[in-house]
Coordinates of C-alpha atoms in Angstrom, one line a residue:
M1 CA 67.6 148.7 36.1
T2 CA 68.4 149.1 39.3
S3 CA 70.6 147.6 41.6
I4 CA 71.8 147.4 45.1
T5 CA 74.9 147.1 46.1
L6 CA 75.5 147.0 49.9
A7 CA 77.7 148.9 51.9
P8 CA 79.9 147.9 53.8
A9 CA 79.4 146.6 57.4
S10 CA 80.9 150.7 59.8
S11 CA 84.3 150.3 60.9
G12 CA 82.5 151.3 64.3
T13 CA 80.4 148.5 64.4
T14 CA 80.7 147.3 68.4
V15 CA 81.5 143.7 68.3
H16 CA 80.5 142.2 72.1
T17 CA 82.7 138.7 72.7
V18 CA 81.4 135.6 74.4
T19 CA 82.5 135.2 77.8
S20 CA 81.7 133.7 80.6
R21 CA 80.0 136.1 82.6
R22 CA 77.9 137.2 79.6
V23 CA 76.6 133.5 78.9
L24 CA 76.3 133.8 83.6
R25 CA 74.6 136.3 83.1
S26 CA 71.9 135.4 79.9
E27 CA 71.1 131.8 82.0
W28 CA 69.8 133.7 85.0
A29 CA 68.0 136.2 82.2
K30 CA 66.0 133.1 80.9
F31 CA 65.7 131.3 85.1
W32 CA 63.9 134.5 86.0
S33 CA 62.6 135.0 82.6
L34 CA 60.2 131.5 82.5
R35 CA 56.8 131.5 84.3
S36 CA 57.8 127.9 84.9
S37 CA 60.0 128.5 86.5
W38 CA 58.6 130.4 89.4
I39 CA 56.0 127.9 89.9
T40 CA 58.1 124.9 89.8
L41 CA 60.6 126.2 92.5
A42 CA 56.8 128.1 94.7
V43 CA 56.0 124.4 94.7
A44 CA 59.0 122.8 95.8
L45 CA 59.5 125.4 98.7
V46 CA 55.9 125.0 99.3
L47 CA 56.3 120.6 100.0
L48 CA 58.7 121.4 102.1
I49 CA 57.4 123.6 104.6
A50 CA 54.3 122.3 104.4
F51 CA 54.8 118.9 105.5
G52 CA 57.7 119.8 107.8
A53 CA 55.1 121.9 109.5
I54 CA 52.2 119.2 109.2
A55 CA 54.4 116.8 110.4
A56 CA 55.3 118.5 113.2
A57 CA 51.9 119.2 114.3
T58 CA 50.6 115.9 114.2
Y59 CA 53.0 114.1 115.9
S60 CA 52.2 111.4 118.8
P61 CA 54.7 109.2 120.6
D62 CA 52.5 106.8 120.3
A63 CA 50.7 107.6 116.8
A64 CA 51.0 104.1 115.5
A65 CA 49.7 102.7 118.0
N66 CA 46.6 104.2 118.0
Q67 CA 46.9 104.3 114.1
G68 CA 46.6 108.3 114.0
P69 CA 47.9 110.6 111.3
P70 CA 50.5 109.0 108.9
G71 CA 53.5 110.6 108.7
P72 CA 56.6 110.1 111.2
G73 CA 55.6 109.9 114.1
S74 CA 58.4 106.4 115.6
G75 CA 60.2 106.7 118.7
D76 CA 62.8 107.2 116.5
S77 CA 61.8 110.8 114.9
D78 CA 63.5 114.3 116.0
A79 CA 62.3 117.2 115.2
V80 CA 64.8 117.5 112.3
S81 CA 63.6 114.5 110.7
L82 CA 60.4 115.4 111.2
A83 CA 61.0 119.2 109.5
L84 CA 62.5 117.8 106.8
T85 CA 59.7 115.4 105.7
G86 CA 59.0 117.2 103.3
V87 CA 62.6 116.6 101.8
T88 CA 61.8 114.0 99.3
F89 CA 59.0 116.0 97.5
A90 CA 60.8 118.9 97.5
S91 CA 64.1 117.1 95.4
L92 CA 61.2 115.7 92.7
A93 CA 60.1 119.8 91.8
V94 CA 63.6 120.9 91.8
G95 CA 64.7 118.0 90.4
V96 CA 62.3 119.3 87.7
L97 CA 62.8 122.6 88.1
G98 CA 66.7 121.6 86.2
V99 CA 65.5 119.9 83.9
L100 CA 63.1 122.3 82.6
L101 CA 65.8 125.2 82.6
S102 CA 67.5 122.5 79.8
A103 CA 65.9 119.9 78.1
G104 CA 62.8 122.4 77.5
E105 CA 65.5 124.3 75.2
Y106 CA 65.4 121.3 72.8
S107 CA 61.9 121.0 73.3
T108 CA 61.4 124.7 71.3
G109 CA 64.2 125.0 70.0
M110 CA 65.3 127.7 71.2
I111 CA 68.5 125.8 72.1
R112 CA 69.9 125.9 68.4
S113 CA 69.5 130.0 69.5
T114 CA 71.8 129.5 72.3
L115 CA 74.5 127.1 70.9
A116 CA 74.3 130.2 67.6
A117 CA 75.4 132.9 70.2
V118 CA 77.8 130.5 72.0
P119 CA 79.8 127.9 69.5
R120 CA 80.9 126.9 72.8
R121 CA 78.5 125.2 74.3
L122 CA 80.2 124.0 77.5
P123 CA 79.5 127.5 78.9
V124 CA 75.9 127.4 78.8
L125 CA 75.8 124.1 80.8
W126 CA 78.1 125.7 83.4
A127 CA 76.5 128.8 83.3
K128 CA 72.6 126.7 84.0
T129 CA 74.3 125.4 86.9
A130 CA 75.8 128.1 88.4
V131 CA 72.8 129.6 88.3
I132 CA 69.6 127.2 89.9
G133 CA 72.0 125.1 92.2
P134 CA 73.1 128.1 94.1
I135 CA 69.3 129.3 93.5
T136 CA 68.1 126.7 95.2
L137 CA 70.4 125.9 97.8
I138 CA 69.8 129.1 99.0
L139 CA 65.6 128.7 98.9
T140 CA 65.6 125.6 99.9
T141 CA 68.0 126.5 102.9
I142 CA 66.0 129.3 103.7
A143 CA 62.9 127.0 103.6
A144 CA 64.1 124.0 105.6
L145 CA 64.9 126.8 109.0
A146 CA 61.1 127.5 108.2
A147 CA 60.1 124.1 108.3
F148 CA 61.5 123.4 111.5
Q149 CA 60.8 127.0 113.6
L150 CA 57.4 126.6 112.6
G151 CA 57.9 122.9 114.1
T152 CA 59.2 123.5 117.2
L153 CA 55.4 125.1 118.1
G154 CA 54.3 121.9 117.3
L155 CA 56.8 119.7 118.8
D156 CA 55.9 122.3 122.6
G157 CA 56.8 120.1 125.3
E158 CA 57.6 117.6 123.8
K159 CA 60.7 114.7 124.5
I160 CA 62.5 114.9 120.9
A161 CA 61.6 118.9 120.6
L162 CA 64.7 120.4 119.4
S163 CA 67.0 124.3 119.3
L164 CA 68.8 125.7 116.5
S165 CA 71.8 126.0 119.0
D166 CA 71.4 121.7 119.6
D167 CA 74.3 120.4 118.0
G168 CA 74.2 119.1 114.4
V169 CA 70.8 121.4 113.6
L170 CA 71.7 123.6 111.8
R171 CA 74.1 121.7 110.2
S172 CA 71.3 119.1 108.7
L173 CA 68.8 121.9 107.7
A174 CA 71.6 123.4 105.6
G175 CA 72.7 120.3 104.4
A176 CA 69.1 119.8 103.1
G177 CA 69.8 122.6 101.1
V178 CA 72.7 121.4 99.6
Y179 CA 71.0 118.2 98.6
L180 CA 68.6 120.3 97.1
G181 CA 71.0 121.8 94.7
L182 CA 72.4 119.6 93.4
V183 CA 69.1 117.6 92.8
A184 CA 68.7 120.7 90.3
V185 CA 72.0 120.5 89.1
F186 CA 71.2 117.2 88.2
G187 CA 68.1 117.5 86.5
V188 CA 69.6 120.2 84.5
A189 CA 72.3 117.3 83.6
L190 CA 69.8 114.8 83.0
G191 CA 67.8 117.1 80.6
M192 CA 71.0 117.5 78.3
L193 CA 71.9 114.1 78.5
L194 CA 69.0 113.5 77.1
R195 CA 67.2 115.9 75.2
S196 CA 63.5 115.7 76.2
S197 CA 61.9 116.9 79.3
A198 CA 59.6 113.8 80.1
G199 CA 62.9 110.9 79.5
A200 CA 64.8 112.9 81.9
I201 CA 62.0 113.7 84.4
A202 CA 61.7 109.6 84.3
A203 CA 64.6 109.0 84.3
L204 CA 64.7 111.5 87.4
V205 CA 61.7 110.2 89.4
G206 CA 63.5 106.0 89.0
I207 CA 67.2 106.9 89.9
L208 CA 66.0 108.8 93.2
L209 CA 63.1 106.6 94.1
I210 CA 62.2 103.8 92.1
L211 CA 66.3 102.7 91.8
P212 CA 66.3 101.3 96.0
G213 CA 62.9 99.9 95.4
L214 CA 64.4 97.8 92.6
A215 CA 67.8 97.0 94.2
S216 CA 65.7 95.0 97.1
L217 CA 65.4 92.5 94.9
L218 CA 68.6 91.6 94.9
P219 CA 70.0 88.7 98.1
D220 CA 70.6 90.7 100.8
S221 CA 74.2 90.3 101.2
V222 CA 74.6 92.7 97.4
Y223 CA 71.4 95.0 98.7
D224 CA 73.0 95.6 103.1
N225 CA 76.5 97.0 100.3
I226 CA 75.2 98.5 97.9
N227 CA 72.0 100.7 98.8
P228 CA 74.0 103.4 100.9
Y229 CA 75.6 104.4 97.7
F230 CA 72.1 105.4 96.0
P231 CA 72.1 108.9 94.8
S232 CA 68.7 109.3 96.9
N233 CA 69.9 107.1 99.6
A234 CA 74.0 108.7 99.8
G235 CA 72.5 112.4 99.6
S236 CA 69.6 111.6 102.7
A237 CA 72.9 111.1 104.5
V238 CA 73.9 114.0 104.4
Y239 CA 70.5 115.8 105.9
A240 CA 70.6 112.8 109.1
L241 CA 70.9 114.3 112.2
H242 CA 72.6 110.9 112.9
Q243 CA 73.9 109.0 111.6
S244 CA 72.1 105.0 111.3
S245 CA 74.1 101.9 111.6
D246 CA 73.1 101.0 107.9
S247 CA 73.7 104.5 106.0
L248 CA 76.5 106.3 105.7
S249 CA 78.2 109.7 107.5
P250 CA 76.9 113.5 106.6
G251 CA 81.1 113.7 104.7
T252 CA 80.5 110.6 102.4
G253 CA 77.0 111.2 101.2
L254 CA 77.7 114.6 100.2
A255 CA 80.8 113.0 98.2
V256 CA 78.5 110.3 96.7
F257 CA 75.7 111.9 95.9
A258 CA 77.8 114.7 94.5
G259 CA 80.6 112.2 92.2
W260 CA 76.8 111.0 91.5
V261 CA 76.1 114.9 90.0
A262 CA 79.9 115.1 88.9
L263 CA 78.9 112.0 86.6
A264 CA 75.6 112.5 85.0
L265 CA 77.0 116.4 84.2
A266 CA 80.0 114.7 82.8
A267 CA 78.2 112.5 80.3
A268 CA 75.7 115.7 79.2
A269 CA 79.1 118.0 78.7
F270 CA 80.0 114.8 76.2
R271 CA 77.0 115.1 74.3
L272 CA 76.4 118.4 73.9
A273 CA 80.3 118.4 72.7
R274 CA 79.9 116.1 70.4
S275 CA 76.4 116.0 69.2
D276 CA 74.6 118.3 67.2
A277 CA 71.5 119.9 68.6

């Protein structure tokens, strides 16, 4: 019988240590290698630009009285609110993108390989947020600018027409990008927390869209006090051109919505660190 002796590994073998930079590069490669990332991100940008351009093109000061096409057409509208008509739809798309980036690994089982490569675990969560947040912020801000510029063509001669140099316009358009970037991070946190794509998407839709509607069933005295602090309402204050009497200021809205995102990230980090994949 022939015996086989396994030789020890050569002392010259290169051992790569796990660093935050390498984890970040890994998550960057994962993001751009997934077809769902390209498709979902493209859908978000198209929705943001298309809805804004259409809303501006179909705007009429008396559209409601004349049974005109649906959309923002009241006297309270402004060029920025029309350009950002698609933010709600885009927020769902980028939120789903965040969910797929995190919960998708649990669905495929890739999370086991990821955590085997990064035993400390938490750098994986931070890297995912560091990748998707800036990408979404930059691209959606550009899309918001494009929607506004296209909208100016449809609003030529209207009283609500604005230019980029007008007070608050750039702040509002950039605020839309910041809000959508945070929504994407929120999606990552929900996906990592719930570990189910379907469950995290349902939670995302429920928190951003359904929760404020359900709260309207509460007594008016209670509803009026808590309504501005719901995630989607606080987020909409970030990119509003004018602050209404029942909404938060842009700075306060950003702080409140960022607090919701931080809370979700903390819960996701706790579960990631304490429970098995």
